[in-house]
Short mmCIF file of C-alpha atoms in Angstrom, two decimals:
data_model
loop_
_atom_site.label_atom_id
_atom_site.label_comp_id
_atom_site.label_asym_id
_atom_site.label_seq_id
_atom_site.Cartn_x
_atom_site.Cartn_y
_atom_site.Cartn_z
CA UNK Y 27 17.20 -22.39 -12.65
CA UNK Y 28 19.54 -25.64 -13.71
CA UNK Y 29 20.65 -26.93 -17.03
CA UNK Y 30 21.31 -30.26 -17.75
CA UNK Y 31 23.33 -31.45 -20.72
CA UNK Y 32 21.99 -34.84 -21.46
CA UNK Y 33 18.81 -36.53 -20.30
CA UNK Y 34 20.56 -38.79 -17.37
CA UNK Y 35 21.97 -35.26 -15.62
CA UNK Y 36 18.50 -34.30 -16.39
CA UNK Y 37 16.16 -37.16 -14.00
CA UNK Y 38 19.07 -36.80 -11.58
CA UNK Y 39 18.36 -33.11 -11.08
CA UNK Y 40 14.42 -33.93 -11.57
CA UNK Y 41 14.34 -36.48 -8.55
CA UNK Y 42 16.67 -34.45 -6.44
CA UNK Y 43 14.80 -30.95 -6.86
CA UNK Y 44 11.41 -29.37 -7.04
CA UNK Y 45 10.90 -27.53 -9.79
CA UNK Y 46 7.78 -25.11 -10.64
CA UNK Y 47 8.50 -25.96 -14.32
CA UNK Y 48 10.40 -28.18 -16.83
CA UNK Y 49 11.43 -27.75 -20.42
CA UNK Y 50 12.98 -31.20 -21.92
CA UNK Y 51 14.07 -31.75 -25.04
CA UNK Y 52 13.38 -34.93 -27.40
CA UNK Y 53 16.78 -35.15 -29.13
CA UNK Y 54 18.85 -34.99 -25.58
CA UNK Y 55 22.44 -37.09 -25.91
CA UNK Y 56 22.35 -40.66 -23.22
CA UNK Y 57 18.21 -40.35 -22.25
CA UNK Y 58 15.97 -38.91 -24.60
CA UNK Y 59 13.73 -36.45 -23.68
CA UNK Y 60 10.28 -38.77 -23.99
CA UNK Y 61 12.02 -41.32 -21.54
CA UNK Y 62 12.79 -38.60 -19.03
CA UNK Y 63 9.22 -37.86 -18.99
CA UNK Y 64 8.06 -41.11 -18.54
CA UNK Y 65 10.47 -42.03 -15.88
CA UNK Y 66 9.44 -38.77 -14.01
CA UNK Y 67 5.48 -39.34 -14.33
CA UNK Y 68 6.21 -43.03 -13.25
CA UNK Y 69 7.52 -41.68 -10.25
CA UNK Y 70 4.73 -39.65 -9.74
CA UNK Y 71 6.06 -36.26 -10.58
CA UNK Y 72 3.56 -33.87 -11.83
CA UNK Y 73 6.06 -30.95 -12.76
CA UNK Y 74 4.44 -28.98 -15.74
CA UNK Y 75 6.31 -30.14 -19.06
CA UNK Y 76 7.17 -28.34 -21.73
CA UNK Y 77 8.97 -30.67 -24.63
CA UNK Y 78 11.13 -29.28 -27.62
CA UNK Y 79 11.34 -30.61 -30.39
CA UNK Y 80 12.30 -30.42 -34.19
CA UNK Y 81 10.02 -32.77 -34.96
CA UNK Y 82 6.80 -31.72 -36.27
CA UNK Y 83 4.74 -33.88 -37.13
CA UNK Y 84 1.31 -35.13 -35.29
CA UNK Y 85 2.69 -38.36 -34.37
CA UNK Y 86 5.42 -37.14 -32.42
CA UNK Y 87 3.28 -34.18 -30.45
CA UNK Y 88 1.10 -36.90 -29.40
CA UNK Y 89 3.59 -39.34 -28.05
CA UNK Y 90 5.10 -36.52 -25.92
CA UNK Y 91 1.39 -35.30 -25.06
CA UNK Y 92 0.16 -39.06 -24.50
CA UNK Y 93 3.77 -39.66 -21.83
CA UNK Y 94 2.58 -36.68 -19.83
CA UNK Y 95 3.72 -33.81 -21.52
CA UNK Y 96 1.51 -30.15 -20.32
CA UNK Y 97 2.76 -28.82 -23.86
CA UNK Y 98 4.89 -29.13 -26.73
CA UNK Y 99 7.10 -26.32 -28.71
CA UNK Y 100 8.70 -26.89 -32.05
CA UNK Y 101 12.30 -25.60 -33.28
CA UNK Y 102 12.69 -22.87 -34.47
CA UNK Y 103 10.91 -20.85 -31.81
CA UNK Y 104 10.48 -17.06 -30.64
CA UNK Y 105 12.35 -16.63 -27.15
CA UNK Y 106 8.63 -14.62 -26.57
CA UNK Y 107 6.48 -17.38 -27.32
CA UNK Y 108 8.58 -19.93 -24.99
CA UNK Y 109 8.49 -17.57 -22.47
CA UNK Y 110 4.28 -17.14 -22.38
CA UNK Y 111 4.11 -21.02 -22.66
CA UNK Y 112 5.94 -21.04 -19.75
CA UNK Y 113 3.72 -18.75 -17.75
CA UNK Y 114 0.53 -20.34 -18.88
CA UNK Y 115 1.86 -24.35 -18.48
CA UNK Y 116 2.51 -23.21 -14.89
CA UNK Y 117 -0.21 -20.71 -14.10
CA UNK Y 118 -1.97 -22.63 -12.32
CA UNK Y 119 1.08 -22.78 -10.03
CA UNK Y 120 0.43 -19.06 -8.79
CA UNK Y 121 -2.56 -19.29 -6.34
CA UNK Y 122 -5.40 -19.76 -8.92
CA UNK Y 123 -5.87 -23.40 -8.59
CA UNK Y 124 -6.50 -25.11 -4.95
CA UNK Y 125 -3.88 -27.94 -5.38
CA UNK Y 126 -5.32 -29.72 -2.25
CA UNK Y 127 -8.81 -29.52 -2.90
CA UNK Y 128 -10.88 -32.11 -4.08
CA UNK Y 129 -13.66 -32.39 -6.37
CA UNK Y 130 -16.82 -34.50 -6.90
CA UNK Y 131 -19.48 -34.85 -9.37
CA UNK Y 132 -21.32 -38.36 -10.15
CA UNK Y 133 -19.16 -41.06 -9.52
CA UNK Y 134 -15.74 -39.49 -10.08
CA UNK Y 135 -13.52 -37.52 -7.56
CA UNK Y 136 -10.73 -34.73 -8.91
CA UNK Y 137 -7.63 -34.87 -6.60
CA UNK Y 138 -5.89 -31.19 -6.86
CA UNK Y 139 -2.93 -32.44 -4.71
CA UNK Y 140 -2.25 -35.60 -6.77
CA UNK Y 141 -3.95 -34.31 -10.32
CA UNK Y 142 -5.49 -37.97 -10.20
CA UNK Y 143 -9.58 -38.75 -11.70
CA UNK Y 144 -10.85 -41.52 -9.93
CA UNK Y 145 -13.79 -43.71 -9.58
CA UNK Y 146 -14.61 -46.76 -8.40
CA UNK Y 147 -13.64 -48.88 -11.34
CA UNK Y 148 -10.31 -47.50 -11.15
CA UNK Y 149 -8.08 -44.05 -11.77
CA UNK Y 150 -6.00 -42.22 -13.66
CA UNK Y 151 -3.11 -39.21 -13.09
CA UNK Y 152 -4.01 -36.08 -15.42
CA UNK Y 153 -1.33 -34.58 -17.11
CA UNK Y 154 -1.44 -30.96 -16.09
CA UNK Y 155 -3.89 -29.30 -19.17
CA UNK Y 156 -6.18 -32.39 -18.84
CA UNK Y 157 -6.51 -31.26 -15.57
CA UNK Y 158 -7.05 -27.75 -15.64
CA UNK Y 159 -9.83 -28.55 -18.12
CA UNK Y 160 -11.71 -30.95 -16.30
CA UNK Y 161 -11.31 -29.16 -13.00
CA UNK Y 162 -12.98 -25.77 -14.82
CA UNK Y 163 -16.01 -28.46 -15.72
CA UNK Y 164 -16.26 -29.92 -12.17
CA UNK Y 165 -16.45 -26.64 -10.80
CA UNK Y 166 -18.88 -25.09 -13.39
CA UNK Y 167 -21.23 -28.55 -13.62
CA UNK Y 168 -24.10 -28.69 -16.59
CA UNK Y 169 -22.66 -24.91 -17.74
CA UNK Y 170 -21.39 -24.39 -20.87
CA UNK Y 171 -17.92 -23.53 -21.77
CA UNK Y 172 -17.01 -22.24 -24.87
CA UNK Y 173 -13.33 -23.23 -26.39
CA UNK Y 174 -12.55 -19.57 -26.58
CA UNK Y 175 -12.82 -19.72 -22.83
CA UNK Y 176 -10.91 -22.99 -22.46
CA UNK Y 177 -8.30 -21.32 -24.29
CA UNK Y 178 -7.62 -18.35 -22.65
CA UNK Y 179 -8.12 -20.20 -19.36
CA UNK Y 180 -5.82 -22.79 -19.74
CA UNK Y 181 -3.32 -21.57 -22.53
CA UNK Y 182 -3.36 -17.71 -21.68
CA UNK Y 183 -4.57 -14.64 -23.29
CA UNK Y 184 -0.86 -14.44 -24.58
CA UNK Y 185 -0.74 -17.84 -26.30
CA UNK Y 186 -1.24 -18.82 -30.02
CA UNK Y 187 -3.16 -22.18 -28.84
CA UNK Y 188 -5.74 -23.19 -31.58
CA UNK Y 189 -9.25 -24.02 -30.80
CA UNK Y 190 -8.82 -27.76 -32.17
CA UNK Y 191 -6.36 -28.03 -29.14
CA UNK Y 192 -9.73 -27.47 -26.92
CA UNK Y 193 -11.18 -30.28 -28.73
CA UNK Y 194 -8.20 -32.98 -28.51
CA UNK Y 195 -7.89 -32.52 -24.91
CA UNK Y 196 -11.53 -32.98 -24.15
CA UNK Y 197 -10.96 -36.01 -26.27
CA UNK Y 198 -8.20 -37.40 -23.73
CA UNK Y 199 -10.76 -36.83 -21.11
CA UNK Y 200 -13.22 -38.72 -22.67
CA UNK Y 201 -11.49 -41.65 -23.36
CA UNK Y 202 -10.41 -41.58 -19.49
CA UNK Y 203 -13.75 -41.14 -18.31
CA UNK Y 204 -15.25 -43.83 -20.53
CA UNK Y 205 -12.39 -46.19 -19.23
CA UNK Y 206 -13.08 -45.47 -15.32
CA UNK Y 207 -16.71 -46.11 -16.48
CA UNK Y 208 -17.75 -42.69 -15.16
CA UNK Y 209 -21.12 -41.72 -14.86
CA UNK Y 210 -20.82 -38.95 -15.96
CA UNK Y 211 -19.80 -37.59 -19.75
CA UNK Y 212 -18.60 -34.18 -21.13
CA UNK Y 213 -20.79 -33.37 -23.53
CA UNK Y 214 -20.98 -30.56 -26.50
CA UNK Y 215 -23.47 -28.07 -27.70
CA UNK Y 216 -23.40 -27.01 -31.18
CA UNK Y 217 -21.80 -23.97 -31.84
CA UNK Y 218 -21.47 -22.81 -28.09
CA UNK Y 219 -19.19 -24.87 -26.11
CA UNK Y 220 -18.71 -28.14 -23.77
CA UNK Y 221 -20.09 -28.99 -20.82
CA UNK Y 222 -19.93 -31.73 -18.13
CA UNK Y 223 -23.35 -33.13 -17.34
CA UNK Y 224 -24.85 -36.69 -16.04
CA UNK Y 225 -24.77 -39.19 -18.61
CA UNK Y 226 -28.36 -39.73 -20.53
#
């Protein structure tokens, strides 16, 4: 494990290391913690993230979840909840997920070694939740998911993730599929769950 004391020390120990996990902060003295991220996702680093913060308002969860962020903790915190958003953000580190597989379903691909969606209008790198979550659709086609399952999939058992969280991230996913013009959609059923299905 390293420590870095400002967010320049930080991307010089990110590009000269591999790390199973990362924990940035916003408010870091030289490079703030959002830039760090960016640099590192520019550069094609796809590291689980976790960002603190003090900040804790919507806007500023976003941002960090929007530059590639796998989740976000606010100050004050329990040493006990840091420590099981650590294990889930890099669970899928472990064995469980085949980082070189690929997956297929209408005209999109899902690229385990890269975390990229692509199709042939274009493509887009997954931050690691984003994902996790489509990769459980792709496998489980036209089946529903519920968010409880989502949840405890992606988050852990141990985590206090809400159920909304389920719904912004299939959001993200969305948008990106609607942007790579995918023909395929992820679509809901009342009261039960998500699914991904052909579009129509």
């Amino acid at each position: 494990m390293d420590a870095a004391y400002d967010g320049i020390e930080a991307l010089e120990y990110i590009e000269a290391n591999e790390y199973d996990g990362i924990i940035l902060d916003v408010m870091m003295p030289r490079l703030d913690g959002i830039s760090v991220l960016k640099e590192m996702r520019s550069q094609g680093r796809s590291t689980p993230v976790l960002m603190l913060t003090a900040r804790a308002e919507v806007e500023d969860k976003v941002l960090g979840l929007d530059s590639g962020a796998n989740d976000y903790l606010t100050k004050p915190f329990a040493a006990k909840e840091l420590l099981a958003r650590i294990r889930a953000m890099t669970r899928s580190l472990t064995g469980t997920v085949q980082t070189d597989a690929k997956l297929s379903f209408g005209n999109i691909t899902l690229d385990g070694a890269t975390f990229e969606l692509s199709s042939p209008s274009g493509s887009f790198t997954l931050a690691n939740k984003e994902y996790q979550m489509l990769e459980m659709f792709m496998r489980n086609p036209r089946q529903i998911l519920s968010a409880e399952q989502l949840t405890d999939k992606i988050w852990g058992f141990e985590s206090n993730a809400e159920s909304n969280v389920v719904w912004t991230y299939i959001s993200y996913l969305r948008k990106k599929l609607a942007a790579l013009k995918a023909d395929v959609e992820i679509k809901a059923r009342r009261n039960a769950g998500y699914y991904i299905d052909n579009k129509g």
